[in-house]
Short mmCIF file of the C-alpha atoms (twelve columns), coordinates in Angstrom:
data_MODEL
# 
_entry.id   MODEL 
# 
loop_
_atom_site.group_PDB 
_atom_site.id 
_atom_site.type_symbol 
_atom_site.label_atom_id 
_atom_site.label_alt_id 
_atom_site.label_comp_id 
_atom_site.label_asym_id 
_atom_site.label_seq_id 
_atom_site.Cartn_x 
_atom_site.Cartn_y 
_atom_site.Cartn_z 
_atom_site.pdbx_PDB_model_num 
ATOM 1   C CA . MET A 1   -18.808 27.866  -8.256  1 
ATOM 2   C CA . ALA A 2   -20.552 25.969  -10.700 1 
ATOM 3   C CA . THR A 3   -19.682 22.142  -10.909 1 
ATOM 4   C CA . PRO A 4   -18.704 20.871  -14.598 1 
ATOM 5   C CA . ASN A 5   -21.381 18.702  -16.747 1 
ATOM 6   C CA . PRO A 6   -19.489 15.656  -16.927 1 
ATOM 7   C CA . LEU A 7   -20.681 15.432  -20.984 1 
ATOM 8   C CA . SER A 8   -18.963 18.986  -21.885 1 
ATOM 9   C CA . PRO A 9   -15.403 18.356  -23.591 1 
ATOM 10  C CA . SER A 10  -12.683 19.601  -21.517 1 
ATOM 11  C CA . GLU A 11  -9.037  21.134  -23.209 1 
ATOM 12  C CA . SER A 12  -8.035  17.734  -24.449 1 
ATOM 13  C CA . GLY A 13  -11.778 17.165  -26.027 1 
ATOM 14  C CA . GLU A 14  -12.145 14.966  -24.145 1 
ATOM 15  C CA . PRO A 15  -16.158 14.207  -21.909 1 
ATOM 16  C CA . VAL A 16  -14.831 15.221  -18.076 1 
ATOM 17  C CA . LEU A 17  -16.274 12.551  -15.815 1 
ATOM 18  C CA . GLU A 18  -16.449 12.749  -11.928 1 
ATOM 19  C CA . SER A 19  -15.146 9.282   -11.563 1 
ATOM 20  C CA . ARG A 20  -14.699 5.704   -13.736 1 
ATOM 21  C CA . LEU A 21  -14.764 2.304   -13.092 1 
ATOM 22  C CA . LEU A 22  -11.128 1.322   -14.810 1 
ATOM 23  C CA . PRO A 23  -8.309  3.880   -14.286 1 
ATOM 24  C CA . ARG A 24  -7.320  5.647   -17.646 1 
ATOM 25  C CA . VAL A 25  -4.393  4.229   -19.289 1 
ATOM 26  C CA . SER A 26  -3.025  4.665   -22.907 1 
ATOM 27  C CA . PHE A 27  -2.281  2.611   -25.736 1 
ATOM 28  C CA . GLN A 28  1.841   3.487   -25.514 1 
ATOM 29  C CA . THR A 29  1.086   2.331   -22.010 1 
ATOM 30  C CA . LEU A 30  -0.561  -1.194  -22.510 1 
ATOM 31  C CA . LEU A 31  1.949   -1.682  -26.142 1 
ATOM 32  C CA . VAL A 32  5.382   -1.025  -22.957 1 
ATOM 33  C CA . LEU A 33  3.889   -2.865  -20.638 1 
ATOM 34  C CA . MET A 34  3.159   -5.929  -23.331 1 
ATOM 35  C CA . THR A 35  6.385   -5.756  -24.147 1 
ATOM 36  C CA . VAL A 36  7.772   -5.905  -20.735 1 
ATOM 37  C CA . SER A 37  5.957   -9.177  -20.062 1 
ATOM 38  C CA . ALA A 38  7.302   -10.620 -23.558 1 
ATOM 39  C CA . VAL A 39  10.787  -10.002 -22.444 1 
ATOM 40  C CA . VAL A 40  9.664   -11.470 -19.150 1 
ATOM 41  C CA . PHE A 41  8.212   -14.223 -20.184 1 
ATOM 42  C CA . ALA A 42  10.571  -15.108 -23.113 1 
ATOM 43  C CA . VAL A 43  13.598  -14.705 -19.978 1 
ATOM 44  C CA . ALA A 44  11.416  -17.402 -18.219 1 
ATOM 45  C CA . TYR A 45  10.942  -19.981 -21.185 1 
ATOM 46  C CA . ALA A 46  14.687  -19.726 -21.726 1 
ATOM 47  C CA . ALA A 47  15.038  -20.787 -18.535 1 
ATOM 48  C CA . ASP A 48  13.134  -23.540 -18.436 1 
ATOM 49  C CA . GLN A 49  14.918  -25.131 -21.167 1 
ATOM 50  C CA . GLY A 50  18.268  -24.575 -19.399 1 
ATOM 51  C CA . GLY A 51  19.510  -21.210 -20.579 1 
ATOM 52  C CA . GLN A 52  22.580  -20.215 -17.756 1 
ATOM 53  C CA . TYR A 53  21.793  -16.876 -17.910 1 
ATOM 54  C CA . ALA A 54  18.388  -17.291 -18.127 1 
ATOM 55  C CA . MET A 55  18.424  -18.445 -15.232 1 
ATOM 56  C CA . GLY A 56  20.154  -15.604 -13.430 1 
ATOM 57  C CA . ALA A 57  17.624  -13.247 -15.435 1 
ATOM 58  C CA . ALA A 58  14.465  -15.318 -13.851 1 
ATOM 59  C CA . ALA A 59  15.560  -14.874 -10.642 1 
ATOM 60  C CA . GLY A 60  16.429  -11.943 -10.537 1 
ATOM 61  C CA . PHE A 61  12.837  -11.092 -12.050 1 
ATOM 62  C CA . GLY A 62  11.773  -13.878 -9.196  1 
ATOM 63  C CA . PHE A 63  13.439  -11.384 -6.421  1 
ATOM 64  C CA . LEU A 64  11.950  -8.559  -7.565  1 
ATOM 65  C CA . PHE A 65  8.190   -9.809  -7.462  1 
ATOM 66  C CA . ALA A 66  9.078   -11.187 -4.193  1 
ATOM 67  C CA . VAL A 67  10.106  -7.691  -2.825  1 
ATOM 68  C CA . PHE A 68  6.694   -6.367  -4.450  1 
ATOM 69  C CA . VAL A 69  4.865   -8.140  -3.488  1 
ATOM 70  C CA . ALA A 70  6.273   -8.284  0.534   1 
ATOM 71  C CA . SER A 71  6.725   -4.751  0.649   1 
ATOM 72  C CA . ALA A 72  2.768   -4.267  -0.379  1 
ATOM 73  C CA . ALA A 73  2.406   -7.256  2.161   1 
ATOM 74  C CA . VAL A 74  3.846   -5.129  4.689   1 
ATOM 75  C CA . PHE A 75  2.245   -1.470  3.811   1 
ATOM 76  C CA . ILE A 76  -1.176  -3.381  3.702   1 
ATOM 77  C CA . VAL A 77  -0.793  -4.100  7.677   1 
ATOM 78  C CA . ALA A 78  0.529   -1.015  8.521   1 
ATOM 79  C CA . TRP A 79  -2.353  0.663   6.745   1 
ATOM 80  C CA . ALA A 80  -5.038  -1.608  8.357   1 
ATOM 81  C CA . ILE A 81  -3.098  -1.427  12.026  1 
ATOM 82  C CA . ALA A 82  -2.843  2.469   11.078  1 
ATOM 83  C CA . ILE A 83  -6.640  2.506   10.330  1 
ATOM 84  C CA . LEU A 84  -8.711  -0.260  12.278  1 
ATOM 85  C CA . PRO A 85  -5.629  -0.880  14.880  1 
ATOM 86  C CA . ARG A 86  -8.575  -2.004  17.305  1 
ATOM 87  C CA . TRP A 87  -9.635  -4.653  15.139  1 
ATOM 88  C CA . VAL A 88  -6.117  -5.989  13.941  1 
ATOM 89  C CA . GLY A 89  -6.011  -6.748  17.224  1 
ATOM 90  C CA . ILE A 90  -7.943  -8.663  18.174  1 
ATOM 91  C CA . GLY A 91  -7.425  -10.293 14.622  1 
ATOM 92  C CA . LEU A 92  -3.984  -10.488 16.038  1 
ATOM 93  C CA . ILE A 93  -4.803  -12.150 19.284  1 
ATOM 94  C CA . ALA A 94  -7.748  -14.667 16.884  1 
ATOM 95  C CA . ILE A 95  -4.717  -16.073 15.214  1 
ATOM 96  C CA . GLY A 96  -2.492  -15.988 18.147  1 
ATOM 97  C CA . CYS A 97  -4.750  -18.319 19.729  1 
ATOM 98  C CA . LEU A 98  -5.098  -20.236 17.094  1 
ATOM 99  C CA . LEU A 99  -1.418  -20.906 16.797  1 
ATOM 100 C CA . LEU A 100 -1.176  -21.798 20.089  1 
ATOM 101 C CA . PHE A 101 -4.471  -24.040 19.787  1 
ATOM 102 C CA . SER A 102 -2.591  -25.448 17.749  1 
ATOM 103 C CA . ASN A 103 0.601   -26.414 19.391  1 
ATOM 104 C CA . PHE A 104 -1.088  -28.443 21.787  1 
ATOM 105 C CA . ILE A 105 -3.217  -30.348 19.963  1 
ATOM 106 C CA . ASP A 106 0.468   -31.521 18.330  1 
ATOM 107 C CA . LYS A 107 -0.430  -30.581 14.926  1 
ATOM 108 C CA . PRO A 108 1.675   -27.188 15.250  1 
ATOM 109 C CA . ILE A 109 1.884   -24.305 12.479  1 
ATOM 110 C CA . THR A 110 4.355   -22.966 13.477  1 
ATOM 111 C CA . PRO A 111 6.573   -21.894 16.678  1 
ATOM 112 C CA . ALA A 112 4.320   -21.884 19.952  1 
ATOM 113 C CA . ILE A 113 6.335   -18.047 19.974  1 
ATOM 114 C CA . TRP A 114 4.381   -16.725 16.790  1 
ATOM 115 C CA . GLY A 115 1.434   -17.502 18.421  1 
ATOM 116 C CA . LEU A 116 2.818   -15.688 22.107  1 
ATOM 117 C CA . ASN A 117 3.693   -12.689 19.777  1 
ATOM 118 C CA . SER A 118 0.510   -11.836 17.924  1 
ATOM 119 C CA . ILE A 119 -1.321  -12.219 21.312  1 
ATOM 120 C CA . PHE A 120 1.645   -10.096 22.826  1 
ATOM 121 C CA . VAL A 121 0.700   -7.394  19.913  1 
ATOM 122 C CA . GLY A 122 -2.947  -7.829  19.442  1 
ATOM 123 C CA . ILE A 123 -3.155  -6.885  23.596  1 
ATOM 124 C CA . PHE A 124 -0.849  -3.281  22.302  1 
ATOM 125 C CA . LEU A 125 -2.756  -2.583  20.040  1 
ATOM 126 C CA . LEU A 126 -6.416  -2.928  22.251  1 
ATOM 127 C CA . LEU A 127 -5.065  -1.231  24.978  1 
ATOM 128 C CA . LEU A 128 -2.956  1.676   22.602  1 
ATOM 129 C CA . PRO A 129 -4.870  4.613   23.938  1 
ATOM 130 C CA . LEU A 130 -6.537  6.196   20.536  1 
ATOM 131 C CA . GLU A 131 -5.549  10.001  20.522  1 
ATOM 132 C CA . LYS A 132 -7.504  12.266  17.117  1 
ATOM 133 C CA . ALA A 133 -5.230  14.649  15.398  1 
ATOM 134 C CA . THR A 134 -5.561  18.156  16.486  1 
ATOM 135 C CA . THR A 135 -5.025  21.234  15.109  1 
ATOM 136 C CA . GLU A 136 -4.504  23.529  18.233  1 
ATOM 137 C CA . HIS A 137 -0.698  23.410  17.594  1 
ATOM 138 C CA . SER A 138 -0.614  23.345  13.640  1 
ATOM 139 C CA . PRO A 139 -0.100  27.151  12.028  1 
ATOM 140 C CA . PHE A 140 -2.910  25.913  9.340   1 
ATOM 141 C CA . ALA A 141 -5.597  25.982  12.251  1 
ATOM 142 C CA . ASP A 142 -7.128  29.318  11.752  1 
ATOM 143 C CA . ASP A 143 -6.666  28.851  7.854   1 
ATOM 144 C CA . GLU A 144 -3.543  30.915  7.647   1 
ATOM 145 C CA . LEU A 145 0.148   31.039  5.785   1 
ATOM 146 C CA . PRO A 146 2.558   29.006  8.413   1 
ATOM 147 C CA . PRO A 147 5.350   32.200  9.041   1 
ATOM 148 C CA . GLN A 148 7.277   32.591  6.036   1 
ATOM 149 C CA . HIS A 149 11.557  32.219  6.855   1 
ATOM 150 C CA . LEU A 150 12.624  34.045  2.898   1 
ATOM 151 C CA . ALA A 151 10.202  36.763  1.418   1 
ATOM 152 C CA . PRO A 152 8.568   35.278  -1.477  1 
ATOM 153 C CA . ARG A 153 10.133  35.900  -5.242  1 
ATOM 154 C CA . ASP A 154 8.843   38.502  -7.612  1 
ATOM 155 C CA . PRO A 155 7.065   36.340  -10.205 1 
ATOM 156 C CA . THR A 156 7.678   39.657  -12.781 1 
ATOM 157 C CA . LEU A 157 11.941  38.866  -12.324 1 
# 
């Protein structure tokens, strides 16, 4: 199969580029984002001026933002553990040692149990047996479709 010419127009009339530095965002999407941002900042300004309902709305927006950031952080940690468990284990052991050291010099950053937990999880990740995913038991291992329980529909119906 021939690769498409990057400068030949596609069905939409725009040239097809294999990679772009920035994602494709429509003008309508930018207007919607700008409108939502204006409403959020107007509510925050009203909350700053003492509006009771605006304070509640600003607290709700802040809560949603905090949940989004926490979810993203949990995803990044889980992704890092899945991709590089050994390096994450080494990092957790180093962080745990720093936390314990800060407790020993009487300038605790966190309780000592956090340092111990970090070290234990790091050791677990270092000793975790890494197994490669095999395709022996996969129905797709032989480039065949899996067995079908129902026959496919007739497309002419």
